[in-house]
Short mmCIF file of C-alpha atoms and ligand atoms in Angstrom, two decimals:
data_model
loop_
_atom_site.label_atom_id
_atom_site.label_comp_id
_atom_site.label_asym_id
_atom_site.label_seq_id
_atom_site.Cartn_x
_atom_site.Cartn_y
_atom_site.Cartn_z
CA MET A 1 18.09 29.37 18.00
CA SER A 2 18.16 33.00 16.90
CA GLY A 3 19.33 33.44 13.34
CA VAL A 4 18.05 30.01 12.37
CA SER A 5 14.91 29.86 10.23
CA PRO A 6 11.83 28.03 11.62
CA ASN A 7 12.26 25.20 9.10
CA GLU A 8 15.92 24.85 9.96
CA ALA A 9 15.27 24.87 13.70
CA TRP A 10 12.78 21.98 13.49
CA ARG A 11 14.99 20.15 11.02
CA GLN A 12 17.91 20.26 13.44
CA ARG A 13 15.82 19.17 16.44
CA SER A 14 14.31 16.32 14.44
CA LEU A 15 17.65 15.08 13.18
CA ALA A 16 19.01 15.13 16.73
CA ALA A 17 16.10 13.21 18.33
CA VAL A 18 14.01 11.38 15.72
CA TRP A 19 15.09 8.29 13.82
CA HIS A 20 13.15 8.54 10.55
CA PRO A 21 11.69 5.42 8.85
CA CYS A 22 13.23 3.69 5.87
CA THR A 23 15.94 6.36 5.82
CA GLN A 24 19.71 6.44 5.70
CA MET A 25 19.94 9.31 8.19
CA LYS A 26 23.26 10.44 6.77
CA LEU A 27 21.46 11.51 3.59
CA HIS A 28 19.83 14.20 5.71
CA ALA A 29 23.17 15.43 7.06
CA PRO A 30 23.29 19.25 6.85
CA ASP A 31 26.51 19.28 4.83
CA GLY A 32 25.53 18.24 1.35
CA ALA A 33 21.93 17.27 2.31
CA ALA A 34 21.30 14.74 -0.45
CA LEU A 35 17.65 14.87 0.56
CA PRO A 36 16.23 17.73 2.63
CA LEU A 37 14.02 16.94 5.64
CA ILE A 38 10.83 18.99 5.37
CA PRO A 39 9.15 20.14 8.58
CA VAL A 40 5.38 20.23 7.99
CA ALA A 41 3.30 22.60 10.10
CA ARG A 42 -0.16 21.83 8.73
CA ALA A 43 -1.94 20.12 5.87
CA GLU A 44 -5.16 20.67 3.99
CA GLY A 45 -6.58 18.98 0.89
CA VAL A 46 -3.69 17.88 -1.32
CA TRP A 47 -1.30 20.38 0.29
CA LEU A 48 1.39 20.05 2.94
CA HIS A 49 2.53 23.42 4.34
CA ASP A 50 5.94 24.00 5.86
CA ARG A 51 6.76 26.68 8.45
CA GLU A 52 7.97 29.30 6.01
CA GLY A 53 5.08 29.64 3.59
CA ARG A 54 6.13 26.92 1.16
CA ARG A 55 3.69 24.20 0.21
CA TYR A 56 4.05 20.77 -1.36
CA LEU A 57 1.42 18.87 -3.33
CA ASP A 58 1.15 15.46 -1.67
CA ALA A 59 1.16 13.47 -4.92
CA ILE A 60 1.76 10.13 -3.18
CA SER A 61 -0.91 10.60 -0.51
CA SER A 62 1.70 10.45 2.27
CA TRP A 63 2.81 6.89 1.58
CA TRP A 64 -0.54 5.92 0.03
CA VAL A 65 -2.74 6.48 3.09
CA ASN A 66 -4.71 9.61 2.27
CA LEU A 67 -7.90 9.40 0.20
CA PHE A 68 -10.03 12.54 0.52
CA GLY A 69 -7.35 15.09 1.28
CA HIS A 70 -5.73 16.13 4.53
CA ASN A 71 -7.70 17.58 7.41
CA HIS A 72 -11.05 16.62 5.91
CA PRO A 73 -13.81 18.40 7.88
CA ALA A 74 -16.12 15.35 8.02
CA ILE A 75 -13.44 13.01 9.37
CA ARG A 76 -12.24 15.67 11.78
CA ALA A 77 -15.80 16.21 13.09
CA ALA A 78 -16.30 12.47 13.58
CA LEU A 79 -13.04 12.24 15.52
CA VAL A 80 -13.89 15.19 17.76
CA ASP A 81 -17.31 13.71 18.48
CA GLN A 82 -15.77 10.33 19.29
CA LEU A 83 -13.15 11.88 21.54
CA ASN A 84 -15.94 13.53 23.49
CA THR A 85 -17.61 10.17 24.24
CA LEU A 86 -15.20 7.23 24.24
CA ASP A 87 -11.46 7.50 23.65
CA HIS A 88 -10.48 3.89 24.02
CA VAL A 89 -11.40 0.65 25.72
CA MET A 90 -9.74 -2.74 25.43
CA LEU A 91 -11.49 -5.03 22.96
CA ALA A 92 -11.10 -8.26 24.95
CA GLY A 93 -14.24 -8.54 27.08
CA PHE A 94 -15.58 -5.17 25.84
CA THR A 95 -17.10 -3.81 22.67
CA HIS A 96 -18.32 -0.46 21.36
CA ALA A 97 -20.43 1.02 18.59
CA PRO A 98 -17.65 2.15 16.21
CA VAL A 99 -15.99 -1.29 16.03
CA VAL A 100 -19.34 -3.08 15.62
CA GLU A 101 -20.59 -0.71 12.93
CA LEU A 102 -17.30 -0.78 11.04
CA SER A 103 -17.18 -4.58 11.10
CA GLU A 104 -20.78 -4.80 9.87
CA ARG A 105 -20.13 -2.38 7.04
CA LEU A 106 -16.91 -4.08 5.93
CA ALA A 107 -18.71 -7.43 6.00
CA ALA A 108 -21.50 -6.03 3.82
CA LEU A 109 -18.96 -4.61 1.36
CA THR A 110 -16.80 -7.74 1.07
CA GLY A 111 -18.94 -10.73 2.02
CA LEU A 112 -16.31 -11.58 4.64
CA GLY A 113 -18.17 -11.57 7.93
CA HIS A 114 -15.49 -11.70 10.64
CA ALA A 115 -13.17 -8.76 11.31
CA PHE A 116 -9.97 -9.01 13.36
CA TYR A 117 -8.20 -5.70 14.02
CA GLY A 118 -4.56 -4.62 14.20
CA SER A 119 -2.83 -1.27 14.02
CA ASP A 120 -0.57 -1.26 10.97
CA GLY A 121 -0.46 -3.03 7.66
CA ALA A 122 2.34 -5.34 8.76
CA SER A 123 0.29 -6.48 11.75
CA ALA A 124 -2.58 -7.35 9.38
CA THR A 125 -0.18 -9.51 7.36
CA GLU A 126 0.96 -11.26 10.53
CA ILE A 127 -2.62 -11.83 11.66
CA ALA A 128 -3.60 -13.35 8.31
CA LEU A 129 -0.56 -15.68 8.24
CA LYS A 130 -1.03 -16.81 11.85
CA MET A 131 -4.76 -17.27 11.40
CA SER A 132 -4.32 -19.31 8.24
CA ALA A 133 -1.74 -21.66 9.75
CA HIS A 134 -3.72 -21.99 12.99
CA HIS A 135 -6.86 -22.77 10.99
CA TRP A 136 -5.09 -25.74 9.35
CA ARG A 137 -3.72 -26.83 12.72
CA ASN A 138 -7.22 -26.80 14.20
CA ALA A 139 -8.35 -28.77 11.16
CA GLY A 140 -5.77 -31.46 11.97
CA ARG A 141 -3.38 -30.42 9.19
CA VAL A 142 -0.40 -29.17 11.26
CA GLU A 143 1.98 -29.70 8.35
CA LYS A 144 0.24 -26.94 6.36
CA ASN A 145 2.26 -24.08 7.82
CA ARG A 146 4.27 -22.60 4.95
CA PHE A 147 3.47 -19.65 2.72
CA VAL A 148 4.05 -18.69 -0.88
CA GLY A 149 4.23 -15.13 -2.19
CA VAL A 150 4.81 -13.40 -5.49
CA ALA A 151 8.23 -12.19 -6.65
CA GLY A 152 8.67 -8.53 -5.74
CA GLY A 153 5.81 -8.75 -3.24
CA TYR A 154 5.60 -6.39 -0.28
CA HIS A 155 3.57 -7.13 2.83
CA GLY A 156 5.28 -5.10 5.54
CA GLU A 157 8.54 -5.10 7.42
CA THR A 158 8.04 -6.72 10.81
CA VAL A 159 9.88 -10.03 11.16
CA GLY A 160 6.83 -12.14 10.30
CA ALA A 161 5.73 -9.95 7.41
CA LEU A 162 9.27 -9.90 6.00
CA ALA A 163 8.93 -13.64 5.43
CA VAL A 164 6.54 -12.94 2.56
CA THR A 165 8.12 -9.65 1.46
CA ASP A 166 10.40 -10.18 -1.53
CA ILE A 167 12.23 -6.86 -1.73
CA ALA A 168 15.94 -7.39 -1.25
CA LEU A 169 16.70 -4.01 0.31
CA PHE A 170 14.14 -4.53 3.06
CA ARG A 171 15.04 -8.15 3.68
CA GLU A 172 18.78 -8.62 3.24
CA ALA A 173 20.00 -7.54 6.65
CA TYR A 174 17.23 -9.38 8.46
CA ALA A 175 17.07 -12.61 6.44
CA PRO A 176 18.67 -14.67 9.24
CA LEU A 177 15.75 -13.72 11.50
CA VAL A 178 13.08 -14.77 9.04
CA ARG A 179 11.51 -18.05 7.94
CA LEU A 180 11.38 -17.19 4.28
CA ALA A 181 8.34 -18.03 2.23
CA ALA A 182 8.62 -19.43 -1.27
CA THR A 183 8.18 -17.04 -4.17
CA VAL A 184 6.58 -17.68 -7.54
CA PRO A 185 6.99 -15.51 -10.68
CA SER A 186 5.17 -12.18 -10.80
CA PRO A 187 2.35 -11.61 -13.32
CA ASP A 188 3.81 -8.09 -13.89
CA ALA A 189 2.59 -7.14 -17.37
CA ARG A 190 5.97 -5.55 -18.18
CA GLY A 191 7.33 -9.08 -18.42
CA ALA A 192 5.47 -9.68 -21.68
CA ALA A 193 7.47 -11.33 -24.46
CA PRO A 194 6.91 -9.88 -27.96
CA GLY A 195 3.31 -10.60 -28.97
CA GLU A 196 2.18 -11.49 -25.45
CA THR A 197 -0.75 -9.68 -23.84
CA PRO A 198 -0.92 -8.85 -20.12
CA ALA A 199 -3.41 -11.72 -19.82
CA ASP A 200 -0.84 -14.09 -21.39
CA VAL A 201 1.74 -13.03 -18.81
CA ALA A 202 -0.83 -13.56 -16.05
CA GLU A 203 -1.66 -17.05 -17.35
CA ARG A 204 2.03 -17.92 -17.49
CA ALA A 205 2.58 -16.74 -13.90
CA ALA A 206 -0.55 -18.59 -12.76
CA ALA A 207 0.73 -21.79 -14.36
CA ALA A 208 3.94 -21.42 -12.33
CA LEU A 209 1.87 -21.00 -9.16
CA GLY A 210 -0.06 -24.12 -10.15
CA ASP A 211 3.17 -26.09 -10.64
CA TRP A 212 4.40 -24.97 -7.25
CA LEU A 213 1.16 -25.86 -5.48
CA ALA A 214 1.00 -29.26 -7.18
CA GLU A 215 4.20 -30.10 -5.35
CA HIS A 216 3.85 -28.18 -2.08
CA ALA A 217 0.15 -27.71 -1.30
CA HIS A 218 0.27 -30.39 1.41
CA GLU A 219 2.67 -28.23 3.45
CA THR A 220 1.28 -24.83 2.43
CA ALA A 221 -1.20 -22.79 4.45
CA ALA A 222 -1.72 -19.83 2.14
CA VAL A 223 -0.80 -17.90 -0.97
CA ILE A 224 -0.45 -14.15 -0.40
CA ILE A 225 -0.95 -11.71 -3.27
CA GLU A 226 -1.25 -7.94 -3.78
CA PRO A 227 -4.12 -7.84 -6.26
CA LEU A 228 -3.76 -5.83 -9.52
CA ILE A 229 -0.81 -3.66 -8.42
CA GLN A 230 2.37 -4.65 -6.59
CA CYS A 231 2.93 -1.12 -5.38
CA ALA A 232 6.25 -1.34 -3.53
CA ALA A 233 7.73 -3.35 -6.40
CA GLY A 234 7.37 -0.16 -8.48
CA MET A 235 3.66 -0.13 -9.37
CA ALA A 236 3.87 -3.47 -11.18
CA MET A 237 0.41 -4.03 -12.67
CA HIS A 238 -1.17 -7.28 -13.79
CA ASP A 239 -4.24 -8.62 -15.50
CA PRO A 240 -7.14 -9.64 -13.21
CA VAL A 241 -7.17 -13.14 -14.73
CA TYR A 242 -4.19 -13.90 -12.48
CA LEU A 243 -6.47 -13.54 -9.47
CA GLN A 244 -9.13 -15.77 -11.01
CA ARG A 245 -6.55 -18.49 -11.63
CA ALA A 246 -5.10 -18.07 -8.13
CA ARG A 247 -8.60 -18.49 -6.67
CA GLU A 248 -9.19 -21.66 -8.75
CA LEU A 249 -5.81 -23.09 -7.72
CA CYS A 250 -6.36 -22.34 -4.03
CA ASP A 251 -9.73 -24.10 -4.21
CA ARG A 252 -8.31 -27.09 -6.04
CA TYR A 253 -5.33 -27.49 -3.68
CA GLN A 254 -7.03 -26.48 -0.42
CA VAL A 255 -4.78 -23.54 0.26
CA HIS A 256 -5.99 -20.17 1.59
CA LEU A 257 -5.93 -17.13 -0.66
CA VAL A 258 -4.77 -14.05 1.28
CA LEU A 259 -5.24 -10.79 -0.61
CA ASP A 260 -3.25 -7.85 0.69
CA GLU A 261 -5.24 -4.74 -0.27
CA ILE A 262 -3.44 -2.57 2.26
CA ALA A 263 -2.30 -0.25 -0.54
CA VAL A 264 -4.83 -0.92 -3.30
CA GLY A 265 -8.02 -1.07 -1.22
CA PHE A 266 -10.56 1.74 -0.94
CA GLY A 267 -10.82 2.78 -4.54
CA ARG A 268 -7.21 3.12 -5.64
CA THR A 269 -7.61 0.75 -8.58
CA GLY A 270 -11.01 2.05 -9.67
CA THR A 271 -13.21 -0.35 -7.70
CA LEU A 272 -13.65 -0.19 -3.93
CA PHE A 273 -11.53 -3.33 -3.66
CA ALA A 274 -9.15 -4.49 -6.37
CA HIS A 275 -10.27 -8.13 -6.28
CA GLU A 276 -13.78 -7.10 -7.38
CA GLN A 277 -12.31 -6.68 -10.88
CA ALA A 278 -11.61 -10.41 -10.96
CA GLY A 279 -15.03 -11.34 -9.60
CA ILE A 280 -13.52 -13.44 -6.82
CA ARG A 281 -13.51 -13.49 -3.03
CA PRO A 282 -10.40 -14.20 -0.94
CA ASP A 283 -10.28 -16.26 2.27
CA PHE A 284 -8.48 -13.41 4.00
CA LEU A 285 -8.51 -9.73 3.08
CA CYS A 286 -5.93 -7.39 4.68
CA LEU A 287 -6.80 -3.69 4.83
CA SER A 288 -5.10 -0.65 6.33
CA LYS A 289 -3.63 2.60 4.91
CA GLY A 290 -6.75 4.25 3.36
CA LEU A 291 -9.05 2.57 5.88
CA THR A 292 -9.08 5.67 8.11
CA GLY A 293 -8.74 8.10 5.23
CA GLY A 294 -5.12 8.61 6.20
CA THR A 295 -5.75 9.93 9.71
CA LEU A 296 -4.99 7.17 12.23
CA PRO A 297 -3.30 3.78 12.21
CA LEU A 298 -5.76 0.92 11.92
CA SER A 299 -5.70 -2.38 10.09
CA VAL A 300 -8.14 -5.23 9.76
CA VAL A 301 -8.17 -8.80 8.49
CA LEU A 302 -11.53 -9.93 7.18
CA THR A 303 -12.25 -13.62 6.84
CA THR A 304 -14.91 -16.23 6.12
CA ASP A 305 -17.39 -18.14 8.25
CA ALA A 306 -15.43 -21.33 7.48
CA VAL A 307 -12.20 -19.97 8.94
CA TYR A 308 -14.02 -18.53 11.94
CA ALA A 309 -15.76 -21.84 12.59
CA ALA A 310 -12.44 -23.70 12.79
CA PHE A 311 -11.54 -21.66 15.90
CA TYR A 312 -14.95 -21.81 17.64
CA ASP A 313 -14.44 -24.37 20.39
CA ASP A 314 -14.51 -25.13 24.10
CA GLN A 315 -10.71 -25.06 24.27
CA VAL A 316 -9.00 -21.68 24.72
CA ALA A 317 -5.94 -22.91 22.83
CA ARG A 318 -8.05 -23.46 19.71
CA GLY A 319 -9.08 -19.78 19.74
CA PHE A 320 -7.13 -17.21 17.76
CA LEU A 321 -4.38 -16.12 20.12
CA HIS A 322 -3.38 -12.65 19.06
CA SER A 323 -3.85 -9.17 20.47
CA HIS A 324 -2.60 -5.62 20.26
CA SER A 325 -3.24 -3.13 23.07
CA TYR A 326 -5.08 -0.76 20.76
CA THR A 327 -7.06 -3.43 18.87
CA GLY A 328 -10.23 -1.86 17.47
CA ASN A 329 -9.46 1.62 18.82
CA PRO A 330 -12.75 3.61 18.77
CA LEU A 331 -11.20 6.78 17.35
CA ALA A 332 -9.62 4.94 14.45
CA CYS A 333 -12.86 3.03 13.80
CA ARG A 334 -14.84 6.29 13.77
CA ALA A 335 -12.40 7.76 11.26
CA ALA A 336 -12.93 4.65 9.12
CA LEU A 337 -16.72 4.99 9.33
CA ALA A 338 -16.50 8.65 8.32
CA THR A 339 -14.26 7.63 5.40
CA LEU A 340 -16.78 5.02 4.21
CA ASP A 341 -19.50 7.68 4.48
CA LEU A 342 -17.47 9.91 2.17
CA PHE A 343 -17.41 7.20 -0.50
CA ASP A 344 -21.23 7.22 -0.46
CA GLN A 345 -21.77 10.95 -0.03
CA THR A 346 -19.34 12.03 -2.74
CA ASP A 347 -19.96 9.14 -5.15
CA ALA A 348 -16.17 8.86 -5.05
CA LEU A 349 -15.67 5.84 -7.30
CA ARG A 350 -17.61 7.44 -10.14
CA GLN A 351 -15.94 10.81 -9.56
CA ASN A 352 -12.55 9.10 -9.68
CA LEU A 353 -13.28 7.77 -13.17
CA GLY A 354 -13.41 11.36 -14.42
CA THR A 355 -10.45 12.44 -12.31
CA SER A 356 -8.20 9.64 -13.54
CA GLU A 357 -9.18 10.32 -17.15
CA ARG A 358 -8.36 13.99 -16.68
CA LEU A 359 -5.03 13.21 -15.03
CA THR A 360 -4.14 10.71 -17.77
CA ALA A 361 -4.59 13.52 -20.30
CA GLN A 362 -2.63 15.98 -18.14
CA PHE A 363 0.21 13.46 -17.80
CA GLU A 364 0.36 12.83 -21.54
CA PRO A 365 3.55 14.87 -22.19
CA LEU A 366 5.25 12.87 -19.42
CA SER A 367 3.94 9.56 -20.77
CA LYS A 368 5.27 10.44 -24.22
CA HIS A 369 8.68 11.59 -22.99
CA PRO A 370 11.40 9.79 -24.99
CA ARG A 371 12.98 8.40 -21.80
CA VAL A 372 9.74 6.95 -20.44
CA ARG A 373 8.79 3.31 -20.87
CA PHE A 374 5.73 1.41 -19.70
CA ALA A 375 3.55 4.46 -19.00
CA ARG A 376 0.68 2.83 -17.13
CA GLN A 377 -2.41 3.68 -15.14
CA ARG A 378 -5.04 1.85 -13.17
CA GLY A 379 -7.67 3.81 -11.29
CA MET A 380 -5.89 6.56 -9.37
CA VAL A 381 -2.41 5.07 -9.75
CA PHE A 382 -0.11 6.38 -12.49
CA ALA A 383 3.41 5.11 -13.17
CA TRP A 384 6.29 5.54 -15.61
CA ASP A 385 9.62 3.75 -15.84
CA VAL A 386 12.45 6.11 -16.67
CA ALA A 387 15.54 5.02 -18.59
CA SER A 388 18.38 6.82 -16.88
CA SER A 389 22.02 6.10 -16.22
CA LEU A 390 21.76 7.69 -12.76
CA PRO A 391 21.93 4.95 -10.12
CA ASP A 392 20.35 7.33 -7.58
CA PHE A 393 17.72 8.57 -10.02
CA GLY A 394 14.93 8.31 -7.43
CA ARG A 395 16.60 10.44 -4.80
CA ARG A 396 17.68 13.08 -7.30
CA TYR A 397 14.20 13.17 -8.79
CA ALA A 398 12.59 13.54 -5.34
CA ARG A 399 14.78 16.56 -4.63
CA HIS A 400 13.88 18.24 -7.92
CA ALA A 401 10.21 17.44 -7.30
CA LEU A 402 10.41 19.29 -3.96
CA THR A 403 11.83 22.28 -5.81
CA GLN A 404 8.72 22.10 -8.01
CA GLY A 405 6.53 22.03 -4.87
CA LEU A 406 5.72 18.33 -5.25
CA LEU A 407 6.00 15.36 -2.93
CA LEU A 408 7.00 12.58 -5.35
CA ARG A 409 9.35 9.76 -4.38
CA PRO A 410 10.20 7.38 -7.22
CA ILE A 411 10.81 3.71 -6.44
CA GLY A 412 14.13 2.99 -8.14
CA HIS A 413 13.65 4.16 -11.72
CA THR A 414 9.86 4.04 -11.48
CA LEU A 415 8.21 7.41 -11.12
CA TYR A 416 4.61 7.25 -9.91
CA ALA A 417 1.76 9.42 -8.69
CA MET A 418 -0.98 8.27 -6.33
CA PRO A 419 -2.67 11.54 -5.37
CA PRO A 420 -5.59 12.08 -3.00
CA TYR A 421 -8.92 11.66 -4.82
CA VAL A 422 -9.82 15.33 -4.32
CA ILE A 423 -7.05 16.64 -6.60
CA ASP A 424 -8.69 19.23 -8.87
CA GLN A 425 -8.02 20.37 -12.43
CA ALA A 426 -5.56 23.13 -11.50
CA GLU A 427 -3.71 20.97 -8.97
CA GLY A 428 -3.50 18.18 -11.57
CA GLU A 429 -1.93 20.66 -13.98
CA LEU A 430 0.65 21.74 -11.38
CA LEU A 431 1.44 18.10 -10.71
CA ALA A 432 1.80 17.11 -14.36
CA ARG A 433 3.90 20.13 -15.32
CA GLY A 434 6.07 19.88 -12.19
CA ALA A 435 6.63 16.14 -12.62
CA LEU A 436 7.84 16.73 -16.17
CA ALA A 437 10.07 19.66 -15.15
CA ALA A 438 11.59 17.56 -12.35
CA LEU A 439 12.28 14.80 -14.87
CA GLU A 440 14.12 17.18 -17.21
CA ALA A 441 16.11 18.63 -14.30
CA THR A 442 17.08 15.13 -13.11
CA LEU A 443 18.09 13.89 -16.55
CA ALA A 444 20.23 17.04 -16.97
CA GLU A 445 22.43 15.67 -14.15
CA GLU A 446 23.36 12.56 -16.12
CA THR A 447 27.00 12.19 -17.02
CA ALA A 448 26.76 8.80 -18.75
CA PRO A 449 24.57 8.06 -21.80
CA ALA A 450 21.08 6.68 -21.19
CA PRO A 451 20.54 2.94 -21.47
CA VAL A 452 19.43 1.60 -24.83
CA VAL A 453 15.67 1.88 -25.36
CA GLY A 454 13.99 -1.47 -24.83
CA ASP A 455 16.56 -2.60 -22.29
CA ARG A 456 14.53 -3.34 -19.17
CA ASP A 457 17.65 -3.60 -17.02
CA GLY A 458 18.30 0.06 -17.58
CA VAL A 459 14.90 0.99 -16.17
C1 PLP B 501 2.26 -0.50 3.19
C2 PLP B 501 1.97 -1.92 2.93
C3 PLP B 501 2.02 -2.87 3.95
C4 PLP B 501 2.50 -2.56 5.34
O1 PLP B 501 1.73 -1.60 5.99
P1 PLP B 501 2.39 -0.78 7.21
O2 PLP B 501 1.26 -0.02 7.78
O3 PLP B 501 3.43 0.10 6.58
O4 PLP B 501 2.98 -1.77 8.14
C5 PLP B 501 1.66 -4.16 3.64
N1 PLP B 501 1.26 -4.50 2.41
C6 PLP B 501 1.19 -3.61 1.40
C7 PLP B 501 0.71 -4.06 0.06
C8 PLP B 501 1.56 -2.29 1.62
O5 PLP B 501 1.55 -1.43 0.60
#
């Protein structure tokens, strides 16, 4: 490959052999390259380094998984130590210290004392749905086997998880394979009518959930909700009262409450878990992404003594019948333990209060940009809806962001940042300035006038 730069050489080999996720591969085609493929050689802190001395600030934590920066020395040391003692052992019939300690610590943090492990977020969703329905079956209520989710909800893309994922692009082609769940209106605060508060919107959405349950609870196993922020929907944020009402309704109608904190868990929303802000406890809690600090795939479903008890029996068939080869992998569990240690050692939640305040101030010019609507923030998640006539605004913006040395990938017309917690003052400044510059560069490509301000359809 003489004459071809190192970046280009890896780009070409990747495009020939690797099928990239959630990607129309043709957009990476060399002629025209609507979106360049970036070969990353190494990463440290908030930075991703390519093979030619360029670096990119990972402002979306590599799809929301990274918490304390890349290549964190404490997590790396824990992994090396674990690799020197026990790489892996099957979890059926065997156990090991990392999985026991992690389960104990998650139980202490959530009050949910039984941990079932998977590998990815979508497998956690599947585990929670199967476990809920099987619980009702064991309880003699076989007809309670349907699910209800929130409009715009995202819970993963395997066939089972797609049933409760309400994002058309991810679902359309596969709908015939899926037993679709029902959807109820979202409590998204952007849906406020004039004079309505976010809490009013949440109450309205909760009332709709109540109406639905009044009719269908007898055939419903569980309600599944992303608490406080529906991330994949475009960082749709809602008032915590929605979660309180959902808890009350689930109690009243004997339906499980599944909270999917795969994206929002581990401090993203300001508290360790988002549902803490509503003062409630779910029947099932799904965790993944930040669980290992962004180093290894691991997911877990935490549940209650009551659910566990419904499976505890002499009959094998009444047990929970689910397994993945790498269930409870010791390396991944050690990474998770090291990540939990970092929350304690660095007082991360309190530190993040200062960091998010600082970033909010740094983002102010962006938030006040005349084309921005619904500038919003919760914890370490920042989002802006951009009024633009460009149908491919997101892709164009992402390309300009790369030019600014930033990894930012808008969702539709929603621009957002979800940086690693360790982002410092100077890095925050680079991010805020670059995000604004990328916005100006993207808007300069418009050929049609911008939608009328106040028109949500244009966002
Ligand atoms: C990412 C995500 C998932 C799916 O996790 P994967 O590891 O990508 O399968 C599920 N739910 C939510 C809320 C997510 O953000």
